[in-house]
PDB file of C-alpha atoms in Angstrom:
ATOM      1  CA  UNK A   1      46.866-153.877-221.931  1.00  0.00           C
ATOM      2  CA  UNK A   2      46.074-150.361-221.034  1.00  0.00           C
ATOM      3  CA  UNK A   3      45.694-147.767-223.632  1.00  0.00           C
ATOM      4  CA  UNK A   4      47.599-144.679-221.626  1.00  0.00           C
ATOM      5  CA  UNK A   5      47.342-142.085-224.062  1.00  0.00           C
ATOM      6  CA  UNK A   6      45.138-139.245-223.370  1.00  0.00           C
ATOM      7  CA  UNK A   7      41.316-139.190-224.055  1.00  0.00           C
ATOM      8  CA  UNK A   8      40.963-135.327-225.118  1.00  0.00           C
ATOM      9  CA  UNK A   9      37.418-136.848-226.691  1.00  0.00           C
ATOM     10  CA  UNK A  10      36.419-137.978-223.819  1.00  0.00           C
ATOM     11  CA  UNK A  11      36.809-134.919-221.141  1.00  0.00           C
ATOM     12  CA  UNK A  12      33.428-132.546-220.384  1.00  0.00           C
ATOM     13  CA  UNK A  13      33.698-129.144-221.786  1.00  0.00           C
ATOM     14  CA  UNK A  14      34.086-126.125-219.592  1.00  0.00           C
ATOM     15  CA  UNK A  15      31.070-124.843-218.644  1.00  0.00           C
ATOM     16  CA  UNK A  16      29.806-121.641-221.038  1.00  0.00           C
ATOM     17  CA  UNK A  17      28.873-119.584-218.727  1.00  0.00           C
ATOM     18  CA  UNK A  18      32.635-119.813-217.232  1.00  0.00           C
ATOM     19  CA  UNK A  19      33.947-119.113-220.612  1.00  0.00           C
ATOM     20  CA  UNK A  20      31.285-116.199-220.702  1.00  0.00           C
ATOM     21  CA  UNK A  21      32.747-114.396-217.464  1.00  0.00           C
ATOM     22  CA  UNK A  22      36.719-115.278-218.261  1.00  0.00           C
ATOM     23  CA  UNK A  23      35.734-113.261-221.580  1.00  0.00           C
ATOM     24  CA  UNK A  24      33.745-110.707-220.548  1.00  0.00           C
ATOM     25  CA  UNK A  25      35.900-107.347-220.891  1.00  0.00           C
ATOM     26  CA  UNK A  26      36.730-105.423-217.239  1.00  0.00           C
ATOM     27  CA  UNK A  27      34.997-102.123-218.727  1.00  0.00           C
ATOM     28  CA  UNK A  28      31.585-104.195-218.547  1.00  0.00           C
ATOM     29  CA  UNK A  29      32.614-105.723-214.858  1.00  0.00           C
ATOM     30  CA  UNK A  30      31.271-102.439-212.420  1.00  0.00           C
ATOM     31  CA  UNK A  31      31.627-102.762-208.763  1.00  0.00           C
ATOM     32  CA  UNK A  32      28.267-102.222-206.428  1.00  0.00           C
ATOM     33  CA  UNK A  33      29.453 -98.555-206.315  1.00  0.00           C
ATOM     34  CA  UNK A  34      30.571 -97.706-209.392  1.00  0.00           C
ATOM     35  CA  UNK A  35      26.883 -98.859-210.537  1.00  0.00           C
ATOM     36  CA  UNK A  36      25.217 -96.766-207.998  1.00  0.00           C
ATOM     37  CA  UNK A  37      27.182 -93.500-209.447  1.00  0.00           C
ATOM     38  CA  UNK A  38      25.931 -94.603-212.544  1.00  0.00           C
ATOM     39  CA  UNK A  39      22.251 -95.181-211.498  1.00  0.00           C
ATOM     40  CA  UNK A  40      22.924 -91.446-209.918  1.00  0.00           C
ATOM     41  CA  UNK A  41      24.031 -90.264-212.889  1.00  0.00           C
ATOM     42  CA  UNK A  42      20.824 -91.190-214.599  1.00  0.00           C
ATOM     43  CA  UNK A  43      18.333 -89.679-212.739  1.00  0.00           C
ATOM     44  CA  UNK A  44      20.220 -86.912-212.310  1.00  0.00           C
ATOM     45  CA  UNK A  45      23.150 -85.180-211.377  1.00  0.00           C
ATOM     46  CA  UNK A  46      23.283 -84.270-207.161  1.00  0.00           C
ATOM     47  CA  UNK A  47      23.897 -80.532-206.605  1.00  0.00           C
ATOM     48  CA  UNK A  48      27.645 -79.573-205.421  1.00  0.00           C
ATOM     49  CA  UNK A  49      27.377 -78.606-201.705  1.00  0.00           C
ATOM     50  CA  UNK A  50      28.623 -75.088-200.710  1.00  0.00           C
ATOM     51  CA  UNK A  51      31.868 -74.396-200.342  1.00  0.00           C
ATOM     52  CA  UNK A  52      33.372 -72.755-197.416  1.00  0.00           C
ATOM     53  CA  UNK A  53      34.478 -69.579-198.910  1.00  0.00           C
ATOM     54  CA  UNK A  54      30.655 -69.396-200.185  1.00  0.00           C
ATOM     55  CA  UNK A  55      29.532 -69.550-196.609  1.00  0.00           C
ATOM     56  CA  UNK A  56      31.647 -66.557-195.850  1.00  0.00           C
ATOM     57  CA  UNK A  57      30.057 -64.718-198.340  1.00  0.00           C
ATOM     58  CA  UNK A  58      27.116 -65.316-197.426  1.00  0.00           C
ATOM     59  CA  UNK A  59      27.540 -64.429-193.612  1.00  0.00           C
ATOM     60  CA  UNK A  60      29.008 -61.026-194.700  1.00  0.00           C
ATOM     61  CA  UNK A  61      26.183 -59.900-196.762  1.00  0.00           C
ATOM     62  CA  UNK A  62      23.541 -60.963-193.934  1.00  0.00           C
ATOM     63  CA  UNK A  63      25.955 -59.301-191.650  1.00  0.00           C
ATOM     64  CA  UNK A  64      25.865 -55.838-194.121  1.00  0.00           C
ATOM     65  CA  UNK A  65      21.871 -55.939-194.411  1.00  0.00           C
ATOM     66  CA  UNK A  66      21.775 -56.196-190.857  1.00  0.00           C
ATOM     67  CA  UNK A  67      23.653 -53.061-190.510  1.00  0.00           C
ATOM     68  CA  UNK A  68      22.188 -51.306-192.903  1.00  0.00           C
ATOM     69  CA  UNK A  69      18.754 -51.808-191.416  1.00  0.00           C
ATOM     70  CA  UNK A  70      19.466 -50.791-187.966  1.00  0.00           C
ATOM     71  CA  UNK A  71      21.305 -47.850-189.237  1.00  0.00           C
ATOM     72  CA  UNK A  72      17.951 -46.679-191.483  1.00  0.00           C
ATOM     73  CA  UNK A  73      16.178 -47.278-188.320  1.00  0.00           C
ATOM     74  CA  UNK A  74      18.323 -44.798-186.539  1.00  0.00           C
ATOM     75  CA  UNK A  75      17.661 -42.500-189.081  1.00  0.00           C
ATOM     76  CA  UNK A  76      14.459 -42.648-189.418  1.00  0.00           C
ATOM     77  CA  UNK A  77      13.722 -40.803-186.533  1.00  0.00           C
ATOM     78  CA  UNK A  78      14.979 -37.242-187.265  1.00  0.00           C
ATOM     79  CA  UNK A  79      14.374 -37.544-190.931  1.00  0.00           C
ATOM     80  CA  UNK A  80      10.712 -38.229-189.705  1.00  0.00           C
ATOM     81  CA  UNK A  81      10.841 -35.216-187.794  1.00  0.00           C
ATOM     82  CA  UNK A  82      12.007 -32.940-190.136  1.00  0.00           C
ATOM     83  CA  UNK A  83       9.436 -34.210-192.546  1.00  0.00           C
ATOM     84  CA  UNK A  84       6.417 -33.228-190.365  1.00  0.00           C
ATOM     85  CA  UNK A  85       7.877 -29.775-189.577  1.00  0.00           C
ATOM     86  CA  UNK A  86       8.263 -29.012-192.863  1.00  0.00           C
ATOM     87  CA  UNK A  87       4.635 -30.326-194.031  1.00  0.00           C
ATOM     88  CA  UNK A  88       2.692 -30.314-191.092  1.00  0.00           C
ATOM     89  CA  UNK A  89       2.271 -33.767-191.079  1.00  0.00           C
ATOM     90  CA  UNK A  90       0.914 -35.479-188.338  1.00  0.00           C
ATOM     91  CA  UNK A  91       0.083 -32.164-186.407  1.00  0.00           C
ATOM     92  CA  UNK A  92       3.460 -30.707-186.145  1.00  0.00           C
ATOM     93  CA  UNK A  93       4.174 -27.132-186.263  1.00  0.00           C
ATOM     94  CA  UNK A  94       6.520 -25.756-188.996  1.00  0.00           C
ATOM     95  CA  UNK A  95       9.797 -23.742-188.321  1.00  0.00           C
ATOM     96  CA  UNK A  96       9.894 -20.154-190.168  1.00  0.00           C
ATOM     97  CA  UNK A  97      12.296 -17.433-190.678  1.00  0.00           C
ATOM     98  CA  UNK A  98      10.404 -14.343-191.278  1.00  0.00           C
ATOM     99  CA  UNK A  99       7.440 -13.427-190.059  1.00  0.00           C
ATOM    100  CA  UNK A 100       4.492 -12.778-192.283  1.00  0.00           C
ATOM    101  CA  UNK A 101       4.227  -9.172-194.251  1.00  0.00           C
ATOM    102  CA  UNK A 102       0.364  -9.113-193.798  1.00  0.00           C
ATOM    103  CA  UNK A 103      -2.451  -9.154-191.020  1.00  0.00           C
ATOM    104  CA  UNK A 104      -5.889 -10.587-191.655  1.00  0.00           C
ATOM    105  CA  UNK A 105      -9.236  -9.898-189.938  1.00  0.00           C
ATOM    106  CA  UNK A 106      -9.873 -13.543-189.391  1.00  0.00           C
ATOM    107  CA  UNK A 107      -9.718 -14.089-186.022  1.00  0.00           C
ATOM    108  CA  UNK A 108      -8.564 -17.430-183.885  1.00  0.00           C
ATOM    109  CA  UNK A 109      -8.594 -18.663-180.193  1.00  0.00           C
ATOM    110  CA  UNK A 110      -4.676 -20.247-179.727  1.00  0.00           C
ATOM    111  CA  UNK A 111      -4.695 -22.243-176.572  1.00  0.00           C
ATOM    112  CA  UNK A 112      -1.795 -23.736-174.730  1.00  0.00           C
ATOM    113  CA  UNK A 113      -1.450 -27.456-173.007  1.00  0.00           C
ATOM    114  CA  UNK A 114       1.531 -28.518-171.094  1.00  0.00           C
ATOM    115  CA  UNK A 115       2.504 -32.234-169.987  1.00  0.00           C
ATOM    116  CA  UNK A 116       5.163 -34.037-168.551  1.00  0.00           C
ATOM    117  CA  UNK A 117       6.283 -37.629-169.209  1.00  0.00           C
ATOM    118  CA  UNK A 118       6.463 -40.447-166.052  1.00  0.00           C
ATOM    119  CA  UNK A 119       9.889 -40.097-163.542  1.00  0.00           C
ATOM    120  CA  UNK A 120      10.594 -36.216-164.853  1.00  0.00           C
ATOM    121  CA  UNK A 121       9.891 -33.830-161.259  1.00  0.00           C
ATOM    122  CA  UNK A 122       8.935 -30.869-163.255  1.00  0.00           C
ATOM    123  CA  UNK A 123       5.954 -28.489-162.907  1.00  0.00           C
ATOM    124  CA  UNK A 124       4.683 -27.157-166.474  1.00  0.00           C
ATOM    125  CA  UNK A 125       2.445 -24.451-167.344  1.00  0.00           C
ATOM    126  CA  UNK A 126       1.314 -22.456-169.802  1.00  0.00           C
ATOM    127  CA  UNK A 127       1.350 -18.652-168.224  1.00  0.00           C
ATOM    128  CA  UNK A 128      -1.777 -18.145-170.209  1.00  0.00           C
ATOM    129  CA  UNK A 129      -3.747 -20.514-171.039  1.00  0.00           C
ATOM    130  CA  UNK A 130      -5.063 -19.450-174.822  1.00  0.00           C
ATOM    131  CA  UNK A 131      -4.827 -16.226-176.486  1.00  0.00           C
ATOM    132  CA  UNK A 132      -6.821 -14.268-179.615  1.00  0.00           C
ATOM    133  CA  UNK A 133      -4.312 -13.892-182.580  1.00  0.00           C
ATOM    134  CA  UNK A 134      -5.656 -12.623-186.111  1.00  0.00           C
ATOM    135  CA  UNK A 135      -4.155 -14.576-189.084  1.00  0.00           C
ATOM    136  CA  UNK A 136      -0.421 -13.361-189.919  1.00  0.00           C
ATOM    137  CA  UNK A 137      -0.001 -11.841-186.423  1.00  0.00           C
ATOM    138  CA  UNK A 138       2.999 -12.539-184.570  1.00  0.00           C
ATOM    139  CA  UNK A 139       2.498 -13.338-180.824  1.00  0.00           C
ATOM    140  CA  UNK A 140       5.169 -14.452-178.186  1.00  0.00           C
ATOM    141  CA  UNK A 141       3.807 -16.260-175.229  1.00  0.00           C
ATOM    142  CA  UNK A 142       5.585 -17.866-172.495  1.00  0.00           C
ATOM    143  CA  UNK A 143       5.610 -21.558-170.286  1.00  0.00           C
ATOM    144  CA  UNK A 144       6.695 -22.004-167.166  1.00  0.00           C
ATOM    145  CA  UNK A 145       8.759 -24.849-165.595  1.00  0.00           C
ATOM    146  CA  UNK A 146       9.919 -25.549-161.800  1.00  0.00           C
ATOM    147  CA  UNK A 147      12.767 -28.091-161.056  1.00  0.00           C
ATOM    148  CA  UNK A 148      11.045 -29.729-157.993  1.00  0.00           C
ATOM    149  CA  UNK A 149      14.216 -31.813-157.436  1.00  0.00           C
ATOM    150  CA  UNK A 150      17.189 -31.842-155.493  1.00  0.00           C
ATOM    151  CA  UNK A 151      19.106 -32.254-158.802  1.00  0.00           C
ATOM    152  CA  UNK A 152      19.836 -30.514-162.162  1.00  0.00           C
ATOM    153  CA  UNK A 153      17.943 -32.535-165.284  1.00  0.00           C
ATOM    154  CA  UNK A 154      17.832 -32.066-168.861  1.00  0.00           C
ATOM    155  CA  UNK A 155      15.011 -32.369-170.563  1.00  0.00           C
ATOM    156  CA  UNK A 156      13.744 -32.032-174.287  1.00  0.00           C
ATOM    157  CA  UNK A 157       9.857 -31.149-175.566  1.00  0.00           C
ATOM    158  CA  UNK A 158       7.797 -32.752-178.013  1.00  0.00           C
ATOM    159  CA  UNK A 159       5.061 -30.523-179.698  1.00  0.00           C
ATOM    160  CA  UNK A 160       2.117 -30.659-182.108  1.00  0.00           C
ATOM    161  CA  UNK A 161      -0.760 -28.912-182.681  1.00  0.00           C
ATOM    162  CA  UNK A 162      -4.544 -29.921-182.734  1.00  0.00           C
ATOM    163  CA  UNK A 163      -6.351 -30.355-185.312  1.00  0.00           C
ATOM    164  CA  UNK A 164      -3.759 -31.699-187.555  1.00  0.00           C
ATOM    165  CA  UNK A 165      -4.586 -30.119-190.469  1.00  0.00           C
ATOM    166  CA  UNK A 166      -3.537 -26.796-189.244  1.00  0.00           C
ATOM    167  CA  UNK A 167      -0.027 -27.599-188.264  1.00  0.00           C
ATOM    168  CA  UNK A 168       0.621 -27.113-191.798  1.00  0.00           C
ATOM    169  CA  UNK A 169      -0.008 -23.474-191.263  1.00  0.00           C
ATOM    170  CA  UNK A 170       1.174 -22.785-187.226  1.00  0.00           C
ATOM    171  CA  UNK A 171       4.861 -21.283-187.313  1.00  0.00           C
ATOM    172  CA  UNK A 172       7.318 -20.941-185.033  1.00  0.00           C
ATOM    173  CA  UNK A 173      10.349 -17.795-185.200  1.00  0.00           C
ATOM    174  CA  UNK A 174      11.462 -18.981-181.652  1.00  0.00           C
ATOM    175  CA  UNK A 175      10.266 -21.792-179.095  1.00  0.00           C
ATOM    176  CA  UNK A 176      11.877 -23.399-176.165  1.00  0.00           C
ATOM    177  CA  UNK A 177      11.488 -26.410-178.006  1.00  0.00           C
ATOM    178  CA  UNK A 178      14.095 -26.300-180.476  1.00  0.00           C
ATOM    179  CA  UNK A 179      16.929 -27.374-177.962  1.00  0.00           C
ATOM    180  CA  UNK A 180      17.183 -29.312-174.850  1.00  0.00           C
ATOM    181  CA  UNK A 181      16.503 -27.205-171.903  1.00  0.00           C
ATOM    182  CA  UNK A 182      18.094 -27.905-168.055  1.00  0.00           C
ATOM    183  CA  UNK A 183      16.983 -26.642-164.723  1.00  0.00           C
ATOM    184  CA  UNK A 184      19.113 -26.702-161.397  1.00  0.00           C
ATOM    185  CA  UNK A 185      17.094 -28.128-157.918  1.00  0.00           C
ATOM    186  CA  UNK A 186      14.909 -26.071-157.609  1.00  0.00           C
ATOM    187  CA  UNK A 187      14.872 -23.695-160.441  1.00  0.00           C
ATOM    188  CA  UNK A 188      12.119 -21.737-162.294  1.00  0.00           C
ATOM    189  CA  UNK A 189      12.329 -20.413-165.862  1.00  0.00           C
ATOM    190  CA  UNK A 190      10.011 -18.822-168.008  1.00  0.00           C
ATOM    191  CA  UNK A 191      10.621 -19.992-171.630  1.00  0.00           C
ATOM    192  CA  UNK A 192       9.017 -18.738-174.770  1.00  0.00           C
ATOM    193  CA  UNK A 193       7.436 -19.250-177.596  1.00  0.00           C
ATOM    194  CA  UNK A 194       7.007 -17.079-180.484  1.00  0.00           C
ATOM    195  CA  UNK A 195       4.412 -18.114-183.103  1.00  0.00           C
ATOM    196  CA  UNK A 196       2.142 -17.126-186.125  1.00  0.00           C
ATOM    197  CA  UNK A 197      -0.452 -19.136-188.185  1.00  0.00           C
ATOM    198  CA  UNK A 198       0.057 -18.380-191.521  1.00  0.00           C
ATOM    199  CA  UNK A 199      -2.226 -16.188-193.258  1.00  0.00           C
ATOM    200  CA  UNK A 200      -1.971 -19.219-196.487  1.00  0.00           C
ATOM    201  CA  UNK A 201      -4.876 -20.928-194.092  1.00  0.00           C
ATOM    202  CA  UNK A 202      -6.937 -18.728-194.467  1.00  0.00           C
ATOM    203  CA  UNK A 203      -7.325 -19.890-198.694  1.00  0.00           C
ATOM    204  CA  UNK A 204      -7.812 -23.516-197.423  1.00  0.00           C
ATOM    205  CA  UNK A 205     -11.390 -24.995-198.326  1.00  0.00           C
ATOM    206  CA  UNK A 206     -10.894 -27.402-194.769  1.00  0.00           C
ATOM    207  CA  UNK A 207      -9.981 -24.972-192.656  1.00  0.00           C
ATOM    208  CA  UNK A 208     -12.851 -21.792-193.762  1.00  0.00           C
ATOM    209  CA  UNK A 209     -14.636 -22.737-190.087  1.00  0.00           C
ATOM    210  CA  UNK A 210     -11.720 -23.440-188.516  1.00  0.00           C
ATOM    211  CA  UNK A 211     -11.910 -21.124-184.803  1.00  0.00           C
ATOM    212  CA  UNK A 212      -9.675 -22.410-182.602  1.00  0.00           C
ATOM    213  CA  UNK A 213      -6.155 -23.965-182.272  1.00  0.00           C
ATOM    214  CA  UNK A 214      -4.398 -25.968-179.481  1.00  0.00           C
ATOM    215  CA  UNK A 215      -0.679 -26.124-179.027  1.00  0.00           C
ATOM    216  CA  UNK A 216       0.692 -28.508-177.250  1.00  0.00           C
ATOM    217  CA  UNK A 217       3.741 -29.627-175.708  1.00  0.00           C
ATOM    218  CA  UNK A 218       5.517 -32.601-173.313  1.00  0.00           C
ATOM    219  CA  UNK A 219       8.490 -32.574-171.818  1.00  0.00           C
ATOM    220  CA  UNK A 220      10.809 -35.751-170.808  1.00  0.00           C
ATOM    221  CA  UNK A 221      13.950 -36.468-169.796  1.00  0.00           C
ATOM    222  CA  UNK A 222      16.742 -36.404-171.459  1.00  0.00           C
ATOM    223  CA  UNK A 223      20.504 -38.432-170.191  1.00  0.00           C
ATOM    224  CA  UNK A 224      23.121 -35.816-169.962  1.00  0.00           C
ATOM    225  CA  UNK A 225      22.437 -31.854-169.189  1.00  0.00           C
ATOM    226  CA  UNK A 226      23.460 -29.190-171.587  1.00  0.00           C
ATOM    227  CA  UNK A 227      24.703 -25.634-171.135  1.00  0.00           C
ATOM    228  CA  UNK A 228      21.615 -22.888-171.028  1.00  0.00           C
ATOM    229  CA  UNK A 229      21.766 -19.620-171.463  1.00  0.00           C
ATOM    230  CA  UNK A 230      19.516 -17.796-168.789  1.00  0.00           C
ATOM    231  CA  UNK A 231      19.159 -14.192-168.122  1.00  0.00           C
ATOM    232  CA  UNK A 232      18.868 -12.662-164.754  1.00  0.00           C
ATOM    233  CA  UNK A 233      15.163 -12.928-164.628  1.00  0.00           C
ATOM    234  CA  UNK A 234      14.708 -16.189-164.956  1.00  0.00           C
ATOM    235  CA  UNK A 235      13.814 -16.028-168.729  1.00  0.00           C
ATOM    236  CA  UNK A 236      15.439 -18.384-171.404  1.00  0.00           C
ATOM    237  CA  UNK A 237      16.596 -16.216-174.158  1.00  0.00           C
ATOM    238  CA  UNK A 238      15.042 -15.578-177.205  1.00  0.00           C
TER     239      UNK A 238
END
């Protein structure tokens, strides 16, 4: 007879290492990702990547430094000028108002060079070609230009003055030079230049052997003409 009732004894137990996963809680059961965060997270957190309104930002201020460079570049230019007018630096004559109250004995030879830039179809001369001024003494000399072309043009002069460090003292009251000056084909004007070298040179310890000064100017081309006044000689004003 066959003993039918249930051997409990004699089934196999359940493996432990089942009874180990059944029981192990989900908090300790990470996916592959979840563990790679993790590993992230330990060596380190990653850095949060811009965000588009940070890029904008960023655009406009390169944008605005841009601008502001170009614009100081701009600038630059007549700020530079005015500097070496008023110091001299560089060679460049200075601009004055009154004309010295005193004359020294010191003599010195001022001589006059004239050039024209590359494409401008002007003639320019000096009508003399140096003159003996004492120290304080005011002297008004004149240039001549010729319009060989079959145009009007506009043009505008550079100057300086040789050797540098006497710029410092060379003044101008009036000069062709200050504005932009325009010919019609085939016109001729005499334009002027009144000067002075001041008599504060003659107290500089550089300049005690100094004999002779060259002024120097070069015209070129400017875009658009200007309105000149011109007399009935053929003289710019004064």
């Amino acid at each position: 007879m066959v003993d039918e009732t249930p051997n409990t004894e004699g089934r196999a137990a359940a493996p432990a290492s089942e009874t180990r996963a059944s029981e192990t809680p989900a908090a300790l059961q990470a996916s592959p990702a979840e563990g790679s965060a993790a590993e992230g997270d330990s060596a380190g957190r990653a850095r949060p990547r811009p965000t588009g309104g940070n890029s904008w930002i960023l655009g406009a201020s390169l944008a605005l430094f841009v601008g502001a460079m170009v614009g100081a570049a701009y600038a630059a230019v007549p700020l530079y000028r005015v500097f070496c007018q008023v110091t001299g630096y560089g060679g460049a004559t200075r601009v004055a108002e009154r004309a010295p109250t005193e004359e020294l004995g010191r003599m010195v030879e001022v001589r006059f060079d004239s050039n024209v830039s590359p494409g401008l179809p002007w003639d320019f001369v000096p009508e003399t070609r140096s003159v003996q001024v004492r120290i304080g003494e005011t002297k008004l000399v004149y240039y001549r230009a010729h319009n060989r072309s079959d145009k009007a043009i506009t043009a505008g002069a550079t100057y300086n003055v040789t050797p540098a460090q006497s710029g410092y003292y060379f003044s101008k009251l009036q000069c062709f030079c200050f504005t932009d000056q325009t010919l019609e084909p085939g016109e001729t004007q005499d334009m002027p230049v009144i000067f002075f070298v001041d008599p504060e040179l003659a107290k500089d310890p550089e300049l005690t052997t100094l004999k002779t000064i060259t002024l120097s100017y070069t015209f070129f081309p400017k875009a658009a003409p200007v309105a000149t006044g011109k007399d009935e000689t053929g003289k710019a004003p004064l």
